Amino acid sequence: MTSADASMTPAGGALLAIETSCDDTSAAVMAADGRLLSSLVHSQDVIHEKYGGVVPEVASRAHVERATVVVREALAEAGVGIDDLGRVAVTVGPGLIGALLIGVHTAKAIAWAHRLPLTPVNHLHGHMAAVWLADPSAPFPMVTLVASGGHTMLVRADDRHTFRLLGQTLDDAAGEAFDKGARLLGLGYPGGKELDQLAERGDPRAFRFPVALKAPGNRDFSFSGVKTSLYYLLRDMSPEARAAHAVDVAASYRAAVVEALVSKLLAAASAERVLTVAVAGGVAANSLLRRRVRAEGEDAGFQAVIPPFGYCTDNAAMIASAAFTRPGLPFPDYLALDAWASLRLEDTGVRPV
Ligand code: KG4
Ligand code: ZN
């Protein structure tokens, strides 16, 4: 963070951030000067694996069991006592309502008990803020591709607070396309990472998969067609052929999903005449996406920012980064603060009460 940003932080004390919007229980501590002191993520993947998807009620219960432990560990790792905190921040949406509520109530309880201000954070702003956590000097304006299990959107950022939605998926999210593809291929859960690893060994030109909405200027995405064509391709193969071609199928499928993401990101960045292109969200962990955005983004004259893996998948460090330059609601004004499952990109999470 720059010294100008640090001056926007309330005087004194570290920032504790909490994120529980889906199936990861996360807490992070940021020093008053913007240095990240700790970031902990407790994944629930092993819990949801047997259901083949996140079960909201199960996720909420797991957050209840873990939230205070994860907060305690984040404080201990940062070497920060609860009395050293100057502010608390929490994701208030979008996400699973029960899961969000656990984080919001944990954050409220800590802030209220210690008379601290509380900053509500939009989860999507968090994903965007992973970019400036990774590279505080990346120049604005920028176009960021936010691609996760629940979202796929292109967002223009003119500064750390001014965002405009340029395009988004009309059906499945990119992460969902990877996870459903992985499931059809019989890989693990959630599967995006496993499909990526398998694809690294295959030939991306072996099979043809459709790339939707290719008309110039179209900034939206659609992944239901590519998923359906994978279903029919595998359905018409014998089990032996499926096993023999799995790496090539994975590589070709990944190439089609990534082609849509990269071509639309770069086209939007050119049309918007921005300086930086960035990727965020769990799908930004994809190896092909990372390679292509770095190489093709820089070739096209943009600065390309691709945060480290840990800042791409859901985490509280990005929530701390988003909260850092925003004022907190003063004690006790946030007692009526609620979670909001369908919070939109343009909302900050502060609703009139
Ligand atoms: O941001 P995130 O942790 O949670 C949501 O907000 O959804 O993103 C999780 C998504 C999952 O769909 C997961 O399969 C996908 O990110 N993902 C990947 C990779 N690693 C995680 N997708 C493609 N390639 C990867 N290497
Ligand atoms: Zn997310």
mmCIF file of C-alpha atoms and ligand atoms in Angstrom:
data_model
loop_
_atom_site.group_PDB
_atom_site.id
_atom_site.type_symbol
_atom_site.label_atom_id
_atom_site.label_comp_id
_atom_site.label_asym_id
_atom_site.label_seq_id
_atom_site.Cartn_x
_atom_site.Cartn_y
_atom_site.Cartn_z
ATOM 1 C CA MET A 1 0.000 0.000 0.000
ATOM 2 C CA THR A 2 1.192 3.523 -0.633
ATOM 3 C CA SER A 3 1.602 6.096 2.104
ATOM 4 C CA ALA A 4 -1.375 7.990 0.638
ATOM 5 C CA ASP A 5 -3.542 4.921 1.254
ATOM 6 C CA ALA A 6 -2.142 4.488 4.745
ATOM 7 C CA SER A 7 -3.219 8.023 5.588
ATOM 8 C CA MET A 8 -6.809 6.968 4.891
ATOM 9 C CA THR A 9 -6.724 4.320 7.613
ATOM 10 C CA PRO A 10 -8.317 5.257 10.937
ATOM 11 C CA ALA A 11 -5.547 6.199 13.342
ATOM 12 C CA GLY A 12 -3.957 3.331 15.218
ATOM 13 C CA GLY A 13 -4.641 -0.338 15.426
ATOM 14 C CA ALA A 14 -4.658 -3.268 13.088
ATOM 15 C CA LEU A 15 -7.529 -4.322 10.838
ATOM 16 C CA LEU A 16 -9.126 -7.750 11.325
ATOM 17 C CA ALA A 17 -10.995 -9.026 8.240
ATOM 18 C CA ILE A 18 -13.419 -11.958 8.158
ATOM 19 C CA GLU A 19 -14.763 -13.753 5.046
ATOM 20 C CA THR A 20 -17.340 -16.569 5.143
ATOM 21 C CA SER A 21 -19.389 -16.000 1.972
ATOM 22 C CA CYS A 22 -19.264 -19.580 0.665
ATOM 23 C CA ASP A 23 -17.369 -22.608 1.940
ATOM 24 C CA ASP A 24 -14.072 -21.126 3.140
ATOM 25 C CA THR A 25 -13.756 -19.738 6.672
ATOM 26 C CA SER A 26 -11.100 -17.017 6.466
ATOM 27 C CA ALA A 27 -9.562 -14.332 8.649
ATOM 28 C CA ALA A 28 -6.707 -11.921 7.996
ATOM 29 C CA VAL A 29 -4.923 -9.181 9.905
ATOM 30 C CA MET A 30 -3.533 -6.046 8.250
ATOM 31 C CA ALA A 31 -1.286 -3.569 10.068
ATOM 32 C CA ALA A 32 -2.250 0.106 10.261
ATOM 33 C CA ASP A 33 0.380 0.823 7.574
ATOM 34 C CA GLY A 34 -1.227 -1.659 5.137
ATOM 35 C CA ARG A 35 1.181 -4.588 5.575
ATOM 36 C CA LEU A 36 -0.583 -7.930 5.578
ATOM 37 C CA LEU A 37 0.362 -9.654 8.847
ATOM 38 C CA SER A 38 -1.575 -12.905 8.484
ATOM 39 C CA SER A 39 -4.129 -14.616 6.250
ATOM 40 C CA LEU A 40 -5.773 -17.916 7.146
ATOM 41 C CA VAL A 41 -8.221 -19.954 5.100
ATOM 42 C CA HIS A 42 -9.978 -23.015 6.427
ATOM 43 C CA SER A 43 -11.364 -24.865 3.405
ATOM 44 C CA GLN A 44 -14.511 -26.987 3.743
ATOM 45 C CA ASP A 45 -13.854 -28.923 0.508
ATOM 46 C CA VAL A 46 -13.541 -32.278 2.312
ATOM 47 C CA ILE A 47 -16.949 -31.718 3.921
ATOM 48 C CA HIS A 48 -18.820 -30.903 0.691
ATOM 49 C CA GLU A 49 -16.960 -33.387 -1.524
ATOM 50 C CA LYS A 50 -19.359 -36.230 -0.834
ATOM 51 C CA TYR A 51 -22.352 -34.112 -1.914
ATOM 52 C CA GLY A 52 -20.672 -32.947 -5.149
ATOM 53 C CA GLY A 53 -21.403 -29.306 -4.301
ATOM 54 C CA VAL A 54 -21.618 -26.834 -1.435
ATOM 55 C CA VAL A 55 -24.580 -27.602 0.833
ATOM 56 C CA PRO A 56 -25.523 -24.182 2.273
ATOM 57 C CA GLU A 57 -26.766 -25.378 5.668
ATOM 58 C CA VAL A 58 -23.733 -27.617 6.147
ATOM 59 C CA ALA A 59 -21.443 -24.712 5.188
ATOM 60 C CA SER A 60 -23.113 -22.418 7.754
ATOM 61 C CA ARG A 61 -22.692 -24.972 10.536
ATOM 62 C CA ALA A 62 -19.037 -25.518 9.624
ATOM 63 C CA HIS A 63 -18.461 -21.731 9.725
ATOM 64 C CA VAL A 64 -19.986 -21.622 13.234
ATOM 65 C CA GLU A 65 -17.552 -24.294 14.389
ATOM 66 C CA ARG A 66 -14.508 -22.641 12.808
ATOM 67 C CA ALA A 67 -14.991 -18.865 12.813
ATOM 68 C CA THR A 68 -13.630 -17.993 16.254
ATOM 69 C CA VAL A 69 -10.756 -20.488 15.937
ATOM 70 C CA VAL A 70 -9.704 -19.054 12.565
ATOM 71 C CA VAL A 71 -9.887 -15.488 13.960
ATOM 72 C CA ARG A 72 -7.800 -16.482 16.990
ATOM 73 C CA GLU A 73 -5.208 -18.168 14.770
ATOM 74 C CA ALA A 74 -5.014 -15.172 12.421
ATOM 75 C CA LEU A 75 -4.425 -12.839 15.389
ATOM 76 C CA ALA A 76 -1.825 -15.195 16.893
ATOM 77 C CA GLU A 77 0.031 -15.557 13.591
ATOM 78 C CA ALA A 78 0.040 -11.771 13.173
ATOM 79 C CA GLY A 79 1.300 -11.303 16.745
ATOM 80 C CA VAL A 80 -1.630 -8.962 17.362
ATOM 81 C CA GLY A 81 -3.759 -9.054 20.504
ATOM 82 C CA ILE A 82 -7.473 -8.349 20.339
ATOM 83 C CA ASP A 83 -6.816 -5.064 22.199
ATOM 84 C CA ASP A 84 -4.416 -3.987 19.423
ATOM 85 C CA LEU A 85 -7.225 -3.958 16.846
ATOM 86 C CA GLY A 86 -8.379 -0.629 15.473
ATOM 87 C CA ARG A 87 -11.120 -1.891 13.201
ATOM 88 C CA VAL A 88 -12.968 -4.984 11.954
ATOM 89 C CA ALA A 89 -14.086 -5.684 8.345
ATOM 90 C CA VAL A 90 -16.416 -8.374 7.057
ATOM 91 C CA THR A 91 -17.920 -9.654 3.811
ATOM 92 C CA VAL A 92 -21.650 -8.839 3.808
ATOM 93 C CA GLY A 93 -22.486 -10.257 0.345
ATOM 94 C CA PRO A 94 -22.963 -11.597 -2.239
ATOM 95 C CA GLY A 95 -22.885 -15.232 -1.175
ATOM 96 C CA LEU A 96 -24.787 -17.901 0.733
ATOM 97 C CA ILE A 97 -26.966 -16.082 3.236
ATOM 98 C CA GLY A 98 -26.431 -18.484 6.154
ATOM 99 C CA ALA A 99 -22.678 -18.546 5.569
ATOM 100 C CA LEU A 100 -22.471 -14.737 5.311
ATOM 101 C CA LEU A 101 -24.474 -14.313 8.522
ATOM 102 C CA ILE A 102 -21.918 -16.270 10.553
ATOM 103 C CA GLY A 103 -19.127 -13.932 9.441
ATOM 104 C CA VAL A 104 -21.238 -10.803 9.915
ATOM 105 C CA HIS A 105 -22.280 -11.782 13.437
ATOM 106 C CA THR A 106 -18.771 -12.849 14.420
ATOM 107 C CA ALA A 107 -17.408 -9.522 13.174
ATOM 108 C CA LYS A 108 -20.171 -7.526 14.855
ATOM 109 C CA ALA A 109 -19.627 -9.302 18.168
ATOM 110 C CA ILE A 110 -15.867 -8.626 18.131
ATOM 111 C CA ALA A 111 -16.283 -5.006 17.019
ATOM 112 C CA TRP A 112 -19.089 -4.308 19.487
ATOM 113 C CA ALA A 113 -17.331 -5.920 22.459
ATOM 114 C CA HIS A 114 -14.244 -3.765 21.835
ATOM 115 C CA ARG A 115 -16.080 -0.595 20.734
ATOM 116 C CA LEU A 116 -14.405 -0.725 17.308
ATOM 117 C CA PRO A 117 -15.621 0.569 13.933
ATOM 118 C CA LEU A 118 -16.811 -2.063 11.438
ATOM 119 C CA THR A 119 -16.394 -1.924 7.638
ATOM 120 C CA PRO A 120 -18.874 -3.941 5.526
ATOM 121 C CA VAL A 121 -17.241 -5.287 2.332
ATOM 122 C CA ASN A 122 -18.753 -6.464 -0.938
ATOM 123 C CA HIS A 123 -17.176 -9.848 -1.790
ATOM 124 C CA LEU A 124 -16.721 -8.753 -5.422
ATOM 125 C CA HIS A 125 -14.827 -5.638 -4.289
ATOM 126 C CA GLY A 126 -12.689 -8.075 -2.310
ATOM 127 C CA HIS A 127 -11.794 -10.071 -5.431
ATOM 128 C CA MET A 128 -10.966 -6.787 -7.213
ATOM 129 C CA ALA A 129 -8.834 -5.671 -4.245
ATOM 130 C CA ALA A 130 -6.726 -8.849 -4.492
ATOM 131 C CA VAL A 131 -5.229 -7.124 -7.541
ATOM 132 C CA TRP A 132 -3.911 -4.115 -5.599
ATOM 133 C CA LEU A 133 -2.885 -6.318 -2.721
ATOM 134 C CA ALA A 134 -0.676 -8.186 -5.213
ATOM 135 C CA ASP A 135 0.548 -5.069 -7.023
ATOM 136 C CA PRO A 136 -0.183 -1.785 -5.190
ATOM 137 C CA SER A 137 1.344 0.250 -8.011
ATOM 138 C CA ALA A 138 -0.659 -1.224 -10.929
ATOM 139 C CA PRO A 139 -1.946 1.825 -12.817
ATOM 140 C CA PHE A 140 -5.644 2.700 -13.201
ATOM 141 C CA PRO A 141 -7.850 2.479 -15.128
ATOM 142 C CA MET A 142 -7.857 -1.303 -15.299
ATOM 143 C CA VAL A 143 -10.158 -4.063 -16.501
ATOM 144 C CA THR A 144 -10.348 -7.053 -14.176
ATOM 145 C CA LEU A 145 -11.784 -10.424 -15.027
ATOM 146 C CA VAL A 146 -13.432 -11.755 -11.857
ATOM 147 C CA ALA A 147 -13.967 -15.470 -12.440
ATOM 148 C CA SER A 148 -14.952 -17.799 -9.634
ATOM 149 C CA GLY A 149 -17.339 -20.648 -8.866
ATOM 150 C CA GLY A 150 -20.223 -18.187 -8.625
ATOM 151 C CA HIS A 151 -19.251 -15.214 -10.813
ATOM 152 C CA THR A 152 -17.763 -14.377 -14.176
ATOM 153 C CA MET A 153 -17.588 -10.677 -14.908
ATOM 154 C CA LEU A 154 -15.500 -8.018 -16.568
ATOM 155 C CA VAL A 155 -15.182 -4.934 -14.383
ATOM 156 C CA ARG A 156 -13.630 -1.574 -15.168
ATOM 157 C CA ALA A 157 -11.981 0.070 -12.146
ATOM 158 C CA ASP A 158 -11.071 3.757 -12.358
ATOM 159 C CA ASP A 159 -9.713 3.765 -8.823
ATOM 160 C CA ARG A 160 -10.044 1.561 -5.728
ATOM 161 C CA HIS A 161 -13.689 2.554 -5.253
ATOM 162 C CA THR A 162 -15.123 3.258 -8.705
ATOM 163 C CA PHE A 163 -16.234 0.126 -10.539
ATOM 164 C CA ARG A 164 -18.334 -0.426 -13.656
ATOM 165 C CA LEU A 165 -19.673 -3.781 -14.815
ATOM 166 C CA LEU A 166 -18.776 -4.282 -18.492
ATOM 167 C CA GLY A 167 -20.097 -7.806 -19.027
ATOM 168 C CA GLN A 168 -20.952 -11.020 -17.225
ATOM 169 C CA THR A 169 -22.026 -14.607 -17.722
ATOM 170 C CA LEU A 170 -25.543 -15.234 -18.930
ATOM 171 C CA ASP A 171 -25.633 -18.751 -17.449
ATOM 172 C CA ASP A 172 -22.884 -20.781 -15.733
ATOM 173 C CA ALA A 173 -19.866 -19.174 -14.101
ATOM 174 C CA ALA A 174 -16.425 -20.121 -15.485
ATOM 175 C CA GLY A 175 -15.597 -21.990 -12.270
ATOM 176 C CA GLU A 176 -18.859 -23.905 -12.598
ATOM 177 C CA ALA A 177 -17.924 -24.810 -16.189
ATOM 178 C CA PHE A 178 -14.604 -26.186 -14.930
ATOM 179 C CA ASP A 179 -16.208 -27.987 -11.986
ATOM 180 C CA LYS A 180 -18.998 -29.548 -14.065
ATOM 181 C CA GLY A 181 -16.463 -30.522 -16.741
ATOM 182 C CA ALA A 182 -14.300 -32.130 -14.061
ATOM 183 C CA ARG A 183 -17.300 -34.028 -12.774
ATOM 184 C CA LEU A 184 -18.128 -35.359 -16.258
ATOM 185 C CA LEU A 185 -14.500 -36.441 -16.575
ATOM 186 C CA GLY A 186 -14.702 -38.211 -13.200
ATOM 187 C CA LEU A 187 -12.130 -35.939 -11.500
ATOM 188 C CA GLY A 188 -12.172 -34.714 -7.885
ATOM 189 C CA TYR A 189 -14.180 -31.986 -6.180
ATOM 190 C CA PRO A 190 -14.527 -29.086 -6.800
ATOM 191 C CA GLY A 191 -12.489 -30.161 -9.839
ATOM 192 C CA GLY A 192 -11.267 -26.959 -11.530
ATOM 193 C CA LYS A 193 -7.743 -27.517 -10.275
ATOM 194 C CA GLU A 194 -7.715 -31.229 -11.187
ATOM 195 C CA LEU A 195 -9.017 -30.512 -14.704
ATOM 196 C CA ASP A 196 -6.310 -27.852 -15.078
ATOM 197 C CA GLN A 197 -3.591 -30.285 -14.003
ATOM 198 C CA LEU A 198 -4.839 -32.991 -16.383
ATOM 199 C CA ALA A 199 -5.101 -30.477 -19.239
ATOM 200 C CA GLU A 200 -1.433 -29.525 -18.853
ATOM 201 C CA ARG A 201 -0.504 -32.930 -20.312
ATOM 202 C CA GLY A 202 -2.974 -32.930 -23.236
ATOM 203 C CA ASP A 203 -3.321 -31.569 -26.770
ATOM 204 C CA PRO A 204 -5.710 -28.571 -26.837
ATOM 205 C CA ARG A 205 -6.319 -29.039 -30.588
ATOM 206 C CA ALA A 206 -7.465 -32.675 -30.322
ATOM 207 C CA PHE A 207 -11.185 -31.845 -29.937
ATOM 208 C CA ARG A 208 -13.266 -28.820 -30.901
ATOM 209 C CA PHE A 209 -15.447 -27.131 -28.297
ATOM 210 C CA PRO A 210 -17.616 -24.063 -28.978
ATOM 211 C CA VAL A 211 -16.745 -20.570 -27.783
ATOM 212 C CA ALA A 212 -20.001 -18.637 -27.303
ATOM 213 C CA LEU A 213 -20.926 -14.995 -27.974
ATOM 214 C CA LYS A 214 -17.934 -14.288 -30.203
ATOM 215 C CA ALA A 215 -19.397 -11.241 -31.956
ATOM 216 C CA PRO A 216 -17.020 -8.264 -31.696
ATOM 217 C CA GLY A 217 -18.023 -5.977 -28.838
ATOM 218 C CA ASN A 218 -19.980 -8.687 -27.005
ATOM 219 C CA ARG A 219 -18.595 -8.648 -23.453
ATOM 220 C CA ASP A 220 -20.882 -11.303 -21.977
ATOM 221 C CA PHE A 221 -20.045 -14.965 -21.442
ATOM 222 C CA SER A 222 -21.956 -18.221 -21.800
ATOM 223 C CA PHE A 223 -20.592 -21.590 -20.764
ATOM 224 C CA SER A 224 -23.658 -23.827 -20.966
ATOM 225 C CA GLY A 225 -22.898 -24.780 -24.617
ATOM 226 C CA VAL A 226 -19.323 -25.888 -23.993
ATOM 227 C CA LYS A 227 -20.462 -27.974 -21.026
ATOM 228 C CA THR A 228 -23.231 -29.628 -23.061
ATOM 229 C CA SER A 229 -20.840 -30.458 -25.881
ATOM 230 C CA LEU A 230 -18.503 -32.128 -23.375
ATOM 231 C CA TYR A 231 -21.434 -34.160 -22.085
ATOM 232 C CA TYR A 232 -22.319 -35.431 -25.596
ATOM 233 C CA LEU A 233 -18.684 -36.087 -26.540
ATOM 234 C CA LEU A 234 -18.129 -38.274 -23.460
ATOM 235 C CA ARG A 235 -21.538 -39.935 -23.726
ATOM 236 C CA ASP A 236 -20.694 -41.155 -27.229
ATOM 237 C CA MET A 237 -17.273 -42.547 -26.235
ATOM 238 C CA SER A 238 -16.635 -46.026 -24.877
ATOM 239 C CA PRO A 239 -15.161 -46.173 -21.344
ATOM 240 C CA GLU A 240 -11.821 -47.196 -22.927
ATOM 241 C CA ALA A 241 -11.842 -44.250 -25.345
ATOM 242 C CA ARG A 242 -12.790 -41.908 -22.499
ATOM 243 C CA ALA A 243 -9.816 -43.062 -20.464
ATOM 244 C CA ALA A 244 -7.447 -42.965 -23.452
ATOM 245 C CA HIS A 245 -8.471 -39.424 -24.492
ATOM 246 C CA ALA A 246 -9.050 -37.858 -21.052
ATOM 247 C CA VAL A 247 -5.965 -35.602 -21.147
ATOM 248 C CA ASP A 248 -6.744 -34.324 -24.663
ATOM 249 C CA VAL A 249 -10.426 -33.790 -23.838
ATOM 250 C CA ALA A 250 -9.456 -31.855 -20.689
ATOM 251 C CA ALA A 251 -6.920 -29.751 -22.635
ATOM 252 C CA SER A 252 -9.382 -28.945 -25.445
ATOM 253 C CA TYR A 253 -12.198 -28.122 -23.017
ATOM 254 C CA ARG A 254 -9.946 -25.875 -20.902
ATOM 255 C CA ALA A 255 -8.696 -24.142 -24.052
ATOM 256 C CA ALA A 256 -12.274 -23.228 -25.102
ATOM 257 C CA VAL A 257 -13.228 -21.828 -21.664
ATOM 258 C CA VAL A 258 -9.966 -19.885 -21.390
ATOM 259 C CA GLU A 259 -10.261 -18.568 -24.971
ATOM 260 C CA ALA A 260 -13.585 -16.915 -24.083
ATOM 261 C CA LEU A 261 -12.116 -15.395 -20.894
ATOM 262 C CA VAL A 262 -8.889 -14.083 -22.447
ATOM 263 C CA SER A 263 -10.289 -12.793 -25.737
ATOM 264 C CA LYS A 264 -13.097 -10.870 -24.022
ATOM 265 C CA LEU A 265 -10.791 -9.471 -21.321
ATOM 266 C CA LEU A 266 -8.299 -8.160 -23.889
ATOM 267 C CA ALA A 267 -10.968 -6.854 -26.271
ATOM 268 C CA ALA A 268 -12.694 -4.971 -23.442
ATOM 269 C CA ALA A 269 -9.369 -3.595 -22.166
ATOM 270 C CA SER A 270 -8.493 -2.287 -25.651
ATOM 271 C CA ALA A 271 -11.916 -0.737 -26.205
ATOM 272 C CA GLU A 272 -11.834 0.887 -22.748
ATOM 273 C CA ARG A 273 -8.251 2.146 -23.346
ATOM 274 C CA VAL A 274 -7.107 1.072 -19.882
ATOM 275 C CA LEU A 275 -3.536 0.645 -18.659
ATOM 276 C CA THR A 276 -3.835 -2.608 -16.722
ATOM 277 C CA VAL A 277 -5.492 -5.976 -17.223
ATOM 278 C CA ALA A 278 -5.991 -8.242 -14.223
ATOM 279 C CA VAL A 279 -7.596 -11.515 -13.225
ATOM 280 C CA ALA A 280 -9.121 -12.397 -9.863
ATOM 281 C CA GLY A 281 -11.354 -15.079 -8.324
ATOM 282 C CA GLY A 282 -10.665 -18.788 -7.974
ATOM 283 C CA VAL A 283 -10.431 -19.406 -11.722
ATOM 284 C CA ALA A 284 -7.480 -16.987 -11.852
ATOM 285 C CA ALA A 285 -5.544 -19.950 -10.433
ATOM 286 C CA ASN A 286 -5.885 -21.636 -13.843
ATOM 287 C CA SER A 287 -2.425 -22.164 -15.357
ATOM 288 C CA LEU A 288 -3.390 -21.563 -18.991
ATOM 289 C CA LEU A 289 -5.371 -18.440 -18.107
ATOM 290 C CA ARG A 290 -2.429 -17.053 -16.132
ATOM 291 C CA ARG A 291 0.062 -17.766 -18.923
ATOM 292 C CA ARG A 292 -2.143 -16.308 -21.649
ATOM 293 C CA VAL A 293 -3.147 -13.135 -19.760
ATOM 294 C CA ARG A 294 0.467 -12.431 -18.839
ATOM 295 C CA ALA A 295 1.855 -13.056 -22.351
ATOM 296 C CA GLU A 296 -0.938 -11.625 -24.491
ATOM 297 C CA GLY A 297 -1.757 -8.783 -22.081
ATOM 298 C CA GLU A 298 1.848 -7.574 -22.104
ATOM 299 C CA ASP A 299 2.137 -8.050 -25.885
ATOM 300 C CA ALA A 300 -0.876 -5.787 -26.279
ATOM 301 C CA GLY A 301 0.848 -3.112 -24.150
ATOM 302 C CA PHE A 302 -1.031 -3.561 -20.864
ATOM 303 C CA GLN A 303 0.429 -4.117 -17.445
ATOM 304 C CA ALA A 304 -0.851 -7.584 -16.494
ATOM 305 C CA VAL A 305 -1.528 -8.347 -12.823
ATOM 306 C CA ILE A 306 -2.169 -11.918 -11.803
ATOM 307 C CA PRO A 307 -2.301 -12.265 -8.026
ATOM 308 C CA PRO A 308 -0.682 -15.252 -6.293
ATOM 309 C CA PHE A 309 -2.963 -18.309 -5.942
ATOM 310 C CA GLY A 310 -3.743 -17.606 -2.287
ATOM 311 C CA TYR A 311 -5.261 -14.213 -3.141
ATOM 312 C CA CYS A 312 -7.324 -15.627 -6.042
ATOM 313 C CA THR A 313 -9.489 -18.190 -4.259
ATOM 314 C CA ASP A 314 -11.719 -16.850 -1.471
ATOM 315 C CA ASN A 315 -9.650 -15.356 1.355
ATOM 316 C CA ALA A 316 -9.888 -12.624 3.973
ATOM 317 C CA ALA A 317 -6.679 -10.835 2.903
ATOM 318 C CA MET A 318 -8.526 -9.469 -0.124
ATOM 319 C CA ILE A 319 -11.344 -8.321 2.176
ATOM 320 C CA ALA A 320 -8.795 -6.479 4.342
ATOM 321 C CA SER A 321 -7.378 -4.917 1.168
ATOM 322 C CA ALA A 322 -10.843 -3.755 0.050
ATOM 323 C CA ALA A 323 -11.661 -2.384 3.518
ATOM 324 C CA PHE A 324 -8.340 -0.646 4.002
ATOM 325 C CA THR A 325 -9.209 2.566 2.180
ATOM 326 C CA ARG A 326 -12.863 2.642 3.235
ATOM 327 C CA PRO A 327 -14.067 4.213 6.448
ATOM 328 C CA GLY A 328 -15.666 1.930 9.017
ATOM 329 C CA LEU A 329 -19.161 2.417 10.428
ATOM 330 C CA PRO A 330 -18.625 3.864 13.916
ATOM 331 C CA PHE A 331 -19.591 1.937 17.055
ATOM 332 C CA PRO A 332 -22.483 1.153 17.554
ATOM 333 C CA ASP A 333 -24.043 2.204 14.201
ATOM 334 C CA TYR A 334 -23.466 -1.229 12.660
ATOM 335 C CA LEU A 335 -25.633 -3.215 15.043
ATOM 336 C CA ALA A 336 -28.442 -3.302 12.462
ATOM 337 C CA LEU A 337 -26.024 -4.330 9.664
ATOM 338 C CA ASP A 338 -27.226 -7.381 7.777
ATOM 339 C CA ALA A 339 -25.884 -9.877 5.219
ATOM 340 C CA TRP A 340 -27.109 -9.609 1.643
ATOM 341 C CA ALA A 341 -27.058 -12.741 -0.562
ATOM 342 C CA SER A 342 -27.470 -10.924 -3.876
ATOM 343 C CA LEU A 343 -25.436 -7.774 -3.226
ATOM 344 C CA ARG A 344 -24.542 -6.206 -6.573
ATOM 345 C CA LEU A 345 -21.131 -4.981 -7.668
ATOM 346 C CA GLU A 346 -22.171 -1.339 -7.358
ATOM 347 C CA ASP A 347 -23.378 -1.712 -3.751
ATOM 348 C CA THR A 348 -21.096 -1.254 -0.765
ATOM 349 C CA GLY A 349 -23.198 -3.288 1.622
ATOM 350 C CA VAL A 350 -24.300 -0.283 3.663
ATOM 351 C CA ARG A 351 -28.075 -0.212 3.437
ATOM 352 C CA PRO A 352 -30.320 2.426 4.856
ATOM 353 C CA VAL A 353 -32.004 1.077 7.994
HETATM 354 O O1 KG4 B 1 -13.195 -17.609 -5.733
HETATM 355 P P1 KG4 B 1 -13.445 -19.021 -5.320
HETATM 356 O O2 KG4 B 1 -12.516 -19.631 -4.314
HETATM 357 O O3 KG4 B 1 -14.880 -19.199 -4.735
HETATM 358 C C1 KG4 B 1 -16.005 -18.605 -5.243
HETATM 359 O O4 KG4 B 1 -16.265 -17.413 -4.880
HETATM 360 O O5 KG4 B 1 -16.648 -19.278 -6.050
HETATM 361 O O6 KG4 B 1 -13.461 -19.890 -6.662
HETATM 362 C C2 KG4 B 1 -13.620 -21.286 -6.654
HETATM 363 C C3 KG4 B 1 -13.626 -21.777 -8.081
HETATM 364 C C4 KG4 B 1 -14.051 -23.235 -8.199
HETATM 365 O O7 KG4 B 1 -15.001 -23.351 -9.220
HETATM 366 C C5 KG4 B 1 -12.733 -23.926 -8.558
HETATM 367 O O8 KG4 B 1 -12.887 -25.127 -9.271
HETATM 368 C C6 KG4 B 1 -12.081 -22.870 -9.398
HETATM 369 O O9 KG4 B 1 -12.329 -21.668 -8.682
HETATM 370 N N1 KG4 B 1 -10.641 -23.129 -9.562
HETATM 371 C C7 KG4 B 1 -10.055 -23.353 -10.759
HETATM 372 C C8 KG4 B 1 -8.695 -23.615 -10.490
HETATM 373 N N2 KG4 B 1 -8.497 -23.540 -9.142
HETATM 374 C C9 KG4 B 1 -9.708 -23.221 -8.580
HETATM 375 N N3 KG4 B 1 -10.580 -23.356 -11.995
HETATM 376 C C10 KG4 B 1 -9.738 -23.600 -13.002
HETATM 377 N N4 KG4 B 1 -8.422 -23.870 -12.833
HETATM 378 C C11 KG4 B 1 -7.852 -23.878 -11.607
HETATM 379 N N5 KG4 B 1 -6.551 -24.131 -11.447
HETATM 380 ZN ZN ZN B 2 -15.267 -15.546 -4.396
#
